[in-house]
Amino acid sequence: MQDGRFIDANDAFLKLSKWQRKDIIGRTTQELNIYKFDNREKFLERLLKRQITQGEENKFVNSLGEEFDVASFYEMIDIGGQPCILSMFHDRTEQKQAQEAIRFNEEKLRAIIDHTQNIYYSHNADHILTYMSGQTKNILGYEANEALINWKNFLTDHPINQRGLLLTQRAIDTGEAQEPYVLELKAKDGHRVWVEVRETPIVRDGKTVSIVGVLIDITERKEAEERMERQLAELTVLHAVATASSQSNSEDEVIGNATQIIGGILYPDNCGILMLNQEGTMLKPHKSYRGSSLEMINEAFPITKGITGKVAASGHPIRINDISTEPAYIEDAAGICSELCVPIRVNEHIIGVLNAESRKLNGFDEEDERVMNTLAGTLGTAIERIRLFKAEQNGRKQAE
């Protein structure tokens, strides 16, 4: 041990070093340039004090001058009363190459993932996200590491999300992949994002340890579908109201049928018609008004009050995106956030208003206003027809 000369070497060492046994016995590692110690005395001191980490990585040079990585192990032994060092080396070349290949493939895969149009993710059985790919920034507005939270925090209050919660929990509980599903998520800036979710559980020892999957941004497709559905609903309502109005024989019937159709299909939260009195000073909800209390329906309001009063007085539509900012709003139904009101005219004279309210902020847009104005025009025409018919009947009776 004192001078560090080789006493013996097994066949595995000879194969690793590519030396012949006769060429190394009696020589030192320094002479053979096999293994270099910066300070042999310090190495021996650390070895005696058991301060050397077994399996630490070092460079090894064979007889051909080829350098590669080895894991080194040392043990103090006694041979013939002399202390010696038993050295063992494990070639880590293949392991290092495999690790490098894995690292390269991971980087390559990461580059591919980060440049796709989808979000790749994983979360544990407690629903905490453990990985989010680079597209998280483009789709949801969050940095990938910023999004490593409970994925449920991204969900909106849309009812469709309940199915996703159910299917993910079922995948965790059963360890079986479920069918794809759709979620509505809330981005960092508050806008809504639609995604299609495809995922599968990772199971170890019969227990689900994580869920891995992909989020496909289908916002444009979903919005296009919703536009088509909305246009279909609007056309259905316009046609139904026009048909019902042409077949109705009284103002009450016209208003009741229209309210049922409009409120049932387009604006279910709160919808109805308020009619002006003959003096044009008071508005009273028609008995068919949907979403209001009976007390409110039985009450008349001066046109100096409320959004509906403003519309009746001015003859101009009013669209309020957030009623909390409008002092004139008269609260009736709970949870209302926005309102749209348009005038109803007969012969250019305002006879009432068509009003709709929503429990969503920004619940109405220009398209809603256009549809409501068209409906108000249809109602005005129908009411005018009925009034003219009644006037004609009364005229005939008087003539008789």
Short mmCIF file of C-alpha atoms in Angstrom, two decimals:
data_model
loop_
_atom_site.label_atom_id
_atom_site.label_comp_id
_atom_site.label_asym_id
_atom_site.label_seq_id
_atom_site.Cartn_x
_atom_site.Cartn_y
_atom_site.Cartn_z
CA MET A 1 0.00 0.00 0.00
CA GLN A 2 2.85 2.37 0.81
CA ASP A 3 4.22 2.66 -2.71
CA GLY A 4 0.98 1.77 -4.52
CA ARG A 5 2.33 -1.08 -6.67
CA PHE A 6 0.10 -3.74 -8.17
CA ILE A 7 0.25 -7.12 -6.45
CA ASP A 8 -2.34 -8.85 -8.61
CA ALA A 9 -5.23 -8.20 -10.98
CA ASN A 10 -8.15 -10.38 -12.03
CA ASP A 11 -9.17 -11.12 -15.59
CA ALA A 12 -11.97 -8.55 -15.54
CA PHE A 13 -9.50 -5.80 -14.69
CA LEU A 14 -7.15 -6.95 -17.46
CA LYS A 15 -10.03 -6.90 -19.91
CA LEU A 16 -11.02 -3.41 -18.79
CA SER A 17 -7.47 -2.02 -18.84
CA LYS A 18 -6.27 -4.00 -21.88
CA TRP A 19 -3.01 -4.68 -20.04
CA GLN A 20 -1.26 -8.03 -19.67
CA ARG A 21 -0.85 -9.21 -16.10
CA LYS A 22 2.92 -9.44 -16.47
CA ASP A 23 3.03 -5.80 -17.57
CA ILE A 24 1.33 -4.38 -14.50
CA ILE A 25 2.51 -6.47 -11.56
CA GLY A 26 4.99 -4.44 -9.53
CA ARG A 27 4.15 -1.18 -11.24
CA THR A 28 2.08 1.77 -9.97
CA THR A 29 -1.05 3.34 -11.41
CA GLN A 30 0.98 6.50 -12.04
CA GLU A 31 3.52 4.59 -14.09
CA LEU A 32 0.78 2.93 -16.10
CA ASN A 33 -1.29 6.12 -16.26
CA ILE A 34 -4.35 4.05 -15.40
CA TYR A 35 -5.70 6.09 -12.57
CA LYS A 36 -4.52 9.46 -11.44
CA PHE A 37 -4.43 10.76 -7.90
CA ASP A 38 -3.85 14.47 -7.48
CA ASN A 39 -2.48 13.71 -4.02
CA ARG A 40 -1.88 10.06 -3.08
CA GLU A 41 -1.19 10.83 0.57
CA LYS A 42 -4.45 12.70 0.89
CA PHE A 43 -6.25 9.84 -0.85
CA LEU A 44 -4.79 7.32 1.64
CA GLU A 45 -5.76 9.54 4.55
CA ARG A 46 -9.35 9.80 3.34
CA LEU A 47 -9.44 6.04 2.70
CA LEU A 48 -8.24 5.20 6.20
CA LYS A 49 -10.82 7.58 7.68
CA ARG A 50 -13.54 6.05 5.46
CA GLN A 51 -14.23 9.43 3.89
CA ILE A 52 -14.25 8.17 0.31
CA THR A 53 -17.68 7.64 -1.24
CA GLN A 54 -17.99 4.14 -2.62
CA GLY A 55 -19.03 4.09 -6.25
CA GLU A 56 -17.86 7.62 -6.98
CA GLU A 57 -17.26 8.37 -10.63
CA ASN A 58 -13.71 8.72 -11.97
CA LYS A 59 -11.83 8.65 -15.26
CA PHE A 60 -9.99 5.44 -16.22
CA VAL A 61 -7.37 5.14 -19.00
CA ASN A 62 -6.56 1.80 -20.64
CA SER A 63 -3.32 0.75 -22.29
CA LEU A 64 -4.49 2.18 -25.63
CA GLY A 65 -4.96 5.62 -24.10
CA GLU A 66 -8.76 5.37 -24.27
CA GLU A 67 -10.46 7.26 -21.46
CA PHE A 68 -13.84 6.32 -20.03
CA ASP A 69 -15.91 6.62 -16.88
CA VAL A 70 -15.80 4.07 -14.08
CA ALA A 71 -17.45 3.70 -10.70
CA SER A 72 -14.66 3.17 -8.13
CA PHE A 73 -14.81 1.05 -4.97
CA TYR A 74 -11.99 0.66 -2.40
CA GLU A 75 -11.51 -1.63 0.58
CA MET A 76 -8.65 -2.04 3.05
CA ILE A 77 -7.46 -5.67 3.32
CA ASP A 78 -4.52 -7.49 4.88
CA ILE A 79 -2.23 -9.79 2.84
CA GLY A 80 0.61 -11.53 4.65
CA GLY A 81 0.47 -8.98 7.43
CA GLN A 82 0.76 -6.11 5.00
CA PRO A 83 -2.07 -3.59 4.57
CA CYS A 84 -3.25 -3.43 0.97
CA ILE A 85 -5.93 -1.68 -1.03
CA LEU A 86 -8.47 -3.76 -2.93
CA SER A 87 -9.63 -1.60 -5.83
CA MET A 88 -12.66 -2.40 -7.95
CA PHE A 89 -13.77 -0.57 -11.05
CA HIS A 90 -17.09 -0.82 -12.85
CA ASP A 91 -17.18 0.37 -16.45
CA ARG A 92 -20.00 2.91 -16.75
CA THR A 93 -19.53 3.56 -20.48
CA GLU A 94 -22.70 1.81 -21.61
CA GLN A 95 -24.66 3.25 -18.71
CA LYS A 96 -23.41 6.75 -19.51
CA GLN A 97 -24.19 6.26 -23.19
CA ALA A 98 -27.68 5.07 -22.30
CA GLN A 99 -28.19 8.04 -19.99
CA GLU A 100 -26.96 10.40 -22.68
CA ALA A 101 -29.28 8.78 -25.21
CA ILE A 102 -32.18 9.11 -22.79
CA ARG A 103 -31.29 12.74 -22.11
CA PHE A 104 -31.01 13.45 -25.83
CA ASN A 105 -34.34 11.75 -26.53
CA GLU A 106 -35.97 13.61 -23.65
CA GLU A 107 -34.69 16.93 -24.98
CA LYS A 108 -35.80 16.01 -28.48
CA LEU A 109 -39.22 14.94 -27.22
CA ARG A 110 -39.49 18.07 -25.09
CA ALA A 111 -38.64 20.23 -28.11
CA ILE A 112 -41.29 18.46 -30.18
CA ILE A 113 -43.89 18.73 -27.40
CA ASP A 114 -43.17 22.40 -26.76
CA HIS A 115 -43.59 23.24 -30.44
CA THR A 116 -46.86 21.39 -31.00
CA GLN A 117 -50.21 23.14 -30.75
CA ASN A 118 -51.28 21.08 -27.73
CA ILE A 119 -50.63 21.06 -23.99
CA TYR A 120 -49.13 17.85 -22.62
CA TYR A 121 -49.53 17.32 -18.90
CA SER A 122 -49.41 14.94 -15.96
CA HIS A 123 -51.01 15.11 -12.54
CA ASN A 124 -50.93 12.86 -9.50
CA ALA A 125 -53.82 11.01 -7.89
CA ASP A 126 -54.56 14.13 -5.82
CA HIS A 127 -55.09 16.12 -9.04
CA ILE A 128 -51.95 18.24 -8.56
CA LEU A 129 -50.28 18.95 -11.89
CA THR A 130 -46.68 17.73 -12.01
CA TYR A 131 -45.89 18.68 -15.60
CA MET A 132 -47.27 21.16 -18.14
CA SER A 133 -45.69 21.62 -21.57
CA GLY A 134 -44.62 24.91 -23.14
CA GLN A 135 -47.90 25.56 -24.98
CA THR A 136 -49.45 26.32 -21.59
CA LYS A 137 -48.22 29.89 -22.08
CA ASN A 138 -49.82 30.31 -25.50
CA ILE A 139 -53.14 28.65 -24.67
CA LEU A 140 -53.77 29.53 -21.02
CA GLY A 141 -51.38 32.44 -20.49
CA TYR A 142 -49.48 30.74 -17.65
CA GLU A 143 -45.82 29.81 -17.55
CA ALA A 144 -45.52 26.02 -17.41
CA ASN A 145 -44.12 25.95 -13.86
CA GLU A 146 -46.69 28.53 -12.75
CA ALA A 147 -49.48 26.13 -13.72
CA LEU A 148 -48.36 23.28 -11.44
CA ILE A 149 -51.39 23.49 -9.18
CA ASN A 150 -54.62 21.53 -8.74
CA TRP A 151 -55.97 21.32 -12.28
CA LYS A 152 -59.52 21.84 -11.01
CA ASN A 153 -58.57 25.48 -10.35
CA PHE A 154 -58.61 26.08 -14.11
CA LEU A 155 -62.23 24.98 -14.51
CA THR A 156 -65.04 27.45 -15.15
CA ASP A 157 -68.53 26.94 -13.75
CA HIS A 158 -69.75 25.46 -17.04
CA PRO A 159 -71.87 22.32 -16.38
CA ILE A 160 -69.95 20.38 -19.04
CA ASN A 161 -66.93 20.24 -16.70
CA GLN A 162 -68.73 17.87 -14.33
CA ARG A 163 -68.33 15.03 -16.82
CA GLY A 164 -64.58 15.61 -16.98
CA LEU A 165 -64.29 15.51 -13.18
CA LEU A 166 -66.22 12.24 -13.12
CA LEU A 167 -64.16 10.57 -15.86
CA THR A 168 -60.79 11.59 -14.42
CA GLN A 169 -61.71 10.29 -10.97
CA ARG A 170 -62.94 7.06 -12.53
CA ALA A 171 -59.59 6.66 -14.33
CA ILE A 172 -57.77 7.16 -11.01
CA ASP A 173 -60.04 4.73 -9.16
CA THR A 174 -60.05 1.97 -11.79
CA GLY A 175 -56.66 2.42 -13.45
CA GLU A 176 -58.42 2.28 -16.82
CA ALA A 177 -58.37 4.90 -19.56
CA GLN A 178 -61.68 6.68 -20.14
CA GLU A 179 -63.16 8.20 -23.29
CA PRO A 180 -62.09 11.71 -24.35
CA TYR A 181 -64.06 14.61 -22.91
CA VAL A 182 -64.38 18.39 -23.25
CA LEU A 183 -63.59 21.06 -20.65
CA GLU A 184 -64.08 24.80 -20.50
CA LEU A 185 -61.04 26.38 -18.81
CA LYS A 186 -60.36 29.89 -17.60
CA ALA A 187 -57.12 31.43 -18.89
CA LYS A 188 -54.94 33.74 -16.82
CA ASP A 189 -56.54 36.85 -18.33
CA GLY A 190 -60.02 35.50 -17.65
CA HIS A 191 -61.06 34.48 -21.16
CA ARG A 192 -62.57 31.04 -21.71
CA VAL A 193 -60.71 28.25 -23.49
CA TRP A 194 -62.28 25.03 -24.76
CA VAL A 195 -60.11 21.91 -24.78
CA GLU A 196 -60.58 18.28 -25.70
CA VAL A 197 -58.94 16.01 -23.13
CA ARG A 198 -57.35 12.66 -23.93
CA GLU A 199 -55.64 10.98 -21.00
CA THR A 200 -54.59 7.66 -19.53
CA PRO A 201 -53.65 6.50 -16.02
CA ILE A 202 -50.17 5.29 -15.02
CA VAL A 203 -50.52 2.29 -12.70
CA ARG A 204 -47.85 0.79 -10.43
CA ASP A 205 -48.44 -2.21 -8.17
CA GLY A 206 -52.14 -2.02 -8.94
CA LYS A 207 -52.45 1.62 -7.89
CA THR A 208 -52.83 4.70 -10.08
CA VAL A 209 -49.89 7.00 -9.41
CA SER A 210 -50.53 9.61 -12.08
CA ILE A 211 -52.59 10.67 -15.08
CA VAL A 212 -50.86 11.73 -18.30
CA GLY A 213 -52.62 13.32 -21.21
CA VAL A 214 -52.99 16.02 -23.81
CA LEU A 215 -55.21 19.10 -24.02
CA ILE A 216 -56.24 19.96 -27.58
CA ASP A 217 -57.35 23.56 -28.02
CA ILE A 218 -60.76 23.41 -29.72
CA THR A 219 -61.84 26.95 -28.86
CA GLU A 220 -62.26 28.07 -32.48
CA ARG A 221 -64.18 24.91 -33.37
CA LYS A 222 -66.36 25.19 -30.28
CA GLU A 223 -67.06 28.86 -30.89
CA ALA A 224 -67.98 28.08 -34.49
CA GLU A 225 -70.36 25.37 -33.28
CA GLU A 226 -71.86 27.74 -30.73
CA ARG A 227 -72.31 30.43 -33.39
CA MET A 228 -74.16 27.95 -35.57
CA GLU A 229 -76.28 26.79 -32.64
CA ARG A 230 -77.00 30.38 -31.69
CA GLN A 231 -77.96 31.34 -35.24
CA LEU A 232 -80.23 28.30 -35.42
CA ALA A 233 -81.85 29.24 -32.10
CA GLU A 234 -82.32 32.85 -33.21
CA LEU A 235 -83.84 31.84 -36.53
CA THR A 236 -86.10 29.37 -34.73
CA VAL A 237 -87.28 32.06 -32.32
CA LEU A 238 -87.79 34.66 -35.05
CA HIS A 239 -89.83 32.22 -37.12
CA ALA A 240 -91.81 30.92 -34.13
CA VAL A 241 -92.64 34.41 -32.85
CA ALA A 242 -93.65 35.58 -36.33
CA THR A 243 -95.86 32.51 -36.81
CA ALA A 244 -97.43 32.74 -33.35
CA SER A 245 -98.02 36.47 -33.73
CA SER A 246 -99.76 36.06 -37.06
CA GLN A 247 -102.07 33.42 -35.59
CA SER A 248 -102.89 35.22 -32.33
CA ASN A 249 -106.23 36.98 -31.88
CA SER A 250 -105.44 39.28 -28.95
CA GLU A 251 -102.59 41.39 -27.62
CA ASP A 252 -102.37 39.20 -24.52
CA GLU A 253 -102.02 36.12 -26.71
CA VAL A 254 -99.33 37.75 -28.87
CA ILE A 255 -97.33 38.88 -25.84
CA GLY A 256 -97.78 35.62 -23.93
CA ASN A 257 -96.72 33.42 -26.84
CA ALA A 258 -93.75 35.63 -27.67
CA THR A 259 -92.55 35.71 -24.06
CA GLN A 260 -92.78 31.94 -23.77
CA ILE A 261 -90.80 31.41 -26.97
CA ILE A 262 -88.13 34.07 -26.38
CA GLY A 263 -87.62 33.24 -22.71
CA GLY A 264 -87.74 29.50 -23.24
CA ILE A 265 -85.10 29.40 -25.97
CA LEU A 266 -82.92 32.51 -25.86
CA TYR A 267 -83.10 34.25 -22.49
CA PRO A 268 -84.29 31.89 -19.74
CA ASP A 269 -82.98 33.88 -16.74
CA ASN A 270 -85.40 36.80 -16.99
CA CYS A 271 -87.43 37.90 -19.97
CA GLY A 272 -90.68 39.63 -20.74
CA ILE A 273 -92.64 42.59 -22.01
CA LEU A 274 -93.68 45.72 -20.15
CA MET A 275 -96.51 47.81 -21.62
CA LEU A 276 -97.06 51.56 -21.37
CA ASN A 277 -100.36 52.93 -20.09
CA GLN A 278 -102.45 55.12 -22.37
CA GLU A 279 -100.91 58.26 -20.88
CA GLY A 280 -97.42 56.96 -21.63
CA THR A 281 -96.27 57.60 -18.08
CA MET A 282 -96.24 54.16 -16.44
CA LEU A 283 -94.82 50.76 -17.39
CA LYS A 284 -96.39 47.52 -16.18
CA PRO A 285 -94.99 44.02 -16.72
CA HIS A 286 -97.29 41.74 -18.69
CA LYS A 287 -98.61 38.80 -16.69
CA SER A 288 -96.55 36.42 -18.87
CA TYR A 289 -93.24 37.96 -17.73
CA ARG A 290 -90.71 35.19 -16.91
CA GLY A 291 -88.23 35.27 -14.04
CA SER A 292 -89.78 38.07 -11.97
CA SER A 293 -91.65 37.91 -8.69
CA LEU A 294 -95.44 38.15 -8.61
CA GLU A 295 -95.15 41.39 -6.64
CA MET A 296 -93.01 42.94 -9.37
CA ILE A 297 -95.35 41.77 -12.13
CA ASN A 298 -98.36 43.31 -10.38
CA GLU A 299 -96.62 46.66 -9.91
CA ALA A 300 -96.48 49.58 -12.35
CA PHE A 301 -93.39 51.81 -12.63
CA PRO A 302 -93.06 55.40 -13.82
CA ILE A 303 -90.89 55.76 -16.89
CA THR A 304 -88.55 57.89 -14.82
CA LYS A 305 -87.32 54.74 -13.06
CA GLY A 306 -85.29 51.73 -14.13
CA ILE A 307 -83.60 50.67 -17.34
CA THR A 308 -86.97 49.81 -18.86
CA GLY A 309 -88.22 53.30 -18.04
CA LYS A 310 -85.21 54.87 -19.73
CA VAL A 311 -85.85 52.86 -22.89
CA ALA A 312 -89.57 53.70 -22.92
CA ALA A 313 -88.80 57.39 -22.40
CA SER A 314 -85.95 57.67 -24.92
CA GLY A 315 -87.00 55.15 -27.54
CA HIS A 316 -83.44 53.82 -27.71
CA PRO A 317 -82.20 50.32 -26.80
CA ILE A 318 -80.00 50.01 -23.72
CA ARG A 319 -77.48 47.22 -23.17
CA ILE A 320 -75.84 47.01 -19.73
CA ASN A 321 -72.87 44.64 -19.43
CA ASP A 322 -72.65 44.96 -15.65
CA ILE A 323 -75.76 46.16 -13.82
CA SER A 324 -73.71 46.89 -10.67
CA THR A 325 -72.43 49.97 -12.50
CA GLU A 326 -75.94 51.19 -13.38
CA PRO A 327 -77.69 53.16 -10.58
CA ALA A 328 -81.02 53.05 -12.42
CA TYR A 329 -81.26 49.26 -12.28
CA ILE A 330 -84.22 47.98 -10.24
CA GLU A 331 -83.33 44.64 -8.65
CA ASP A 332 -85.89 41.87 -8.74
CA ALA A 333 -84.48 38.44 -9.56
CA ALA A 334 -81.38 37.39 -7.61
CA GLY A 335 -78.01 37.05 -9.32
CA ILE A 336 -78.75 39.19 -12.37
CA CYS A 337 -75.57 40.68 -13.88
CA SER A 338 -76.53 42.19 -17.24
CA GLU A 339 -79.58 43.53 -19.06
CA LEU A 340 -80.82 44.32 -22.57
CA CYS A 341 -83.96 46.32 -23.25
CA VAL A 342 -85.44 47.51 -26.56
CA PRO A 343 -88.56 49.59 -27.37
CA ILE A 344 -91.71 48.22 -29.02
CA ARG A 345 -93.37 50.60 -31.48
CA VAL A 346 -96.71 50.81 -33.24
CA ASN A 347 -96.90 53.52 -35.91
CA GLU A 348 -93.68 55.03 -34.56
CA HIS A 349 -95.26 55.39 -31.12
CA ILE A 350 -93.67 53.51 -28.23
CA ILE A 351 -96.19 51.17 -26.60
CA GLY A 352 -93.85 49.13 -24.41
CA VAL A 353 -90.45 47.47 -24.10
CA LEU A 354 -89.01 44.00 -24.56
CA ASN A 355 -86.61 43.27 -21.70
CA ALA A 356 -84.13 40.44 -21.01
CA GLU A 357 -81.71 39.94 -18.13
CA SER A 358 -78.84 37.48 -17.63
CA ARG A 359 -76.97 36.01 -14.70
CA LYS A 360 -73.74 36.36 -16.69
CA LEU A 361 -71.60 39.46 -16.95
CA ASN A 362 -71.57 40.72 -20.55
CA GLY A 363 -74.53 38.45 -21.15
CA PHE A 364 -75.63 40.31 -24.27
CA ASP A 365 -73.85 41.53 -27.39
CA GLU A 366 -74.66 43.37 -30.61
CA GLU A 367 -76.16 40.23 -32.12
CA ASP A 368 -78.58 39.92 -29.18
CA GLU A 369 -79.54 43.56 -29.62
CA ARG A 370 -80.18 43.02 -33.33
CA VAL A 371 -82.37 39.97 -32.63
CA MET A 372 -84.29 41.74 -29.85
CA ASN A 373 -84.97 44.73 -32.12
CA THR A 374 -86.25 42.38 -34.82
CA LEU A 375 -88.50 40.61 -32.32
CA ALA A 376 -89.77 43.94 -31.01
CA GLY A 377 -90.58 44.93 -34.59
CA THR A 378 -92.49 41.68 -35.13
CA LEU A 379 -94.44 42.23 -31.91
CA GLY A 380 -95.23 45.81 -32.87
CA THR A 381 -96.53 44.69 -36.25
CA ALA A 382 -98.68 41.95 -34.70
CA ILE A 383 -100.12 44.29 -32.06
CA GLU A 384 -100.81 46.92 -34.72
CA ARG A 385 -102.67 44.31 -36.80
CA ILE A 386 -104.82 43.30 -33.85
CA ARG A 387 -105.57 46.90 -32.90
CA LEU A 388 -106.52 47.78 -36.47
CA PHE A 389 -108.75 44.71 -36.65
CA LYS A 390 -110.47 45.69 -33.39
CA ALA A 391 -110.84 49.28 -34.55
CA GLU A 392 -112.40 48.05 -37.77
CA GLN A 393 -114.78 45.80 -35.84
CA ASN A 394 -115.77 48.64 -33.53
CA GLY A 395 -116.30 50.90 -36.52
CA ARG A 396 -118.63 48.38 -38.11
CA LYS A 397 -120.60 47.97 -34.90
CA GLN A 398 -121.00 51.72 -34.58
CA ALA A 399 -122.08 51.94 -38.21
CA GLU A 400 -124.73 49.33 -37.61
#
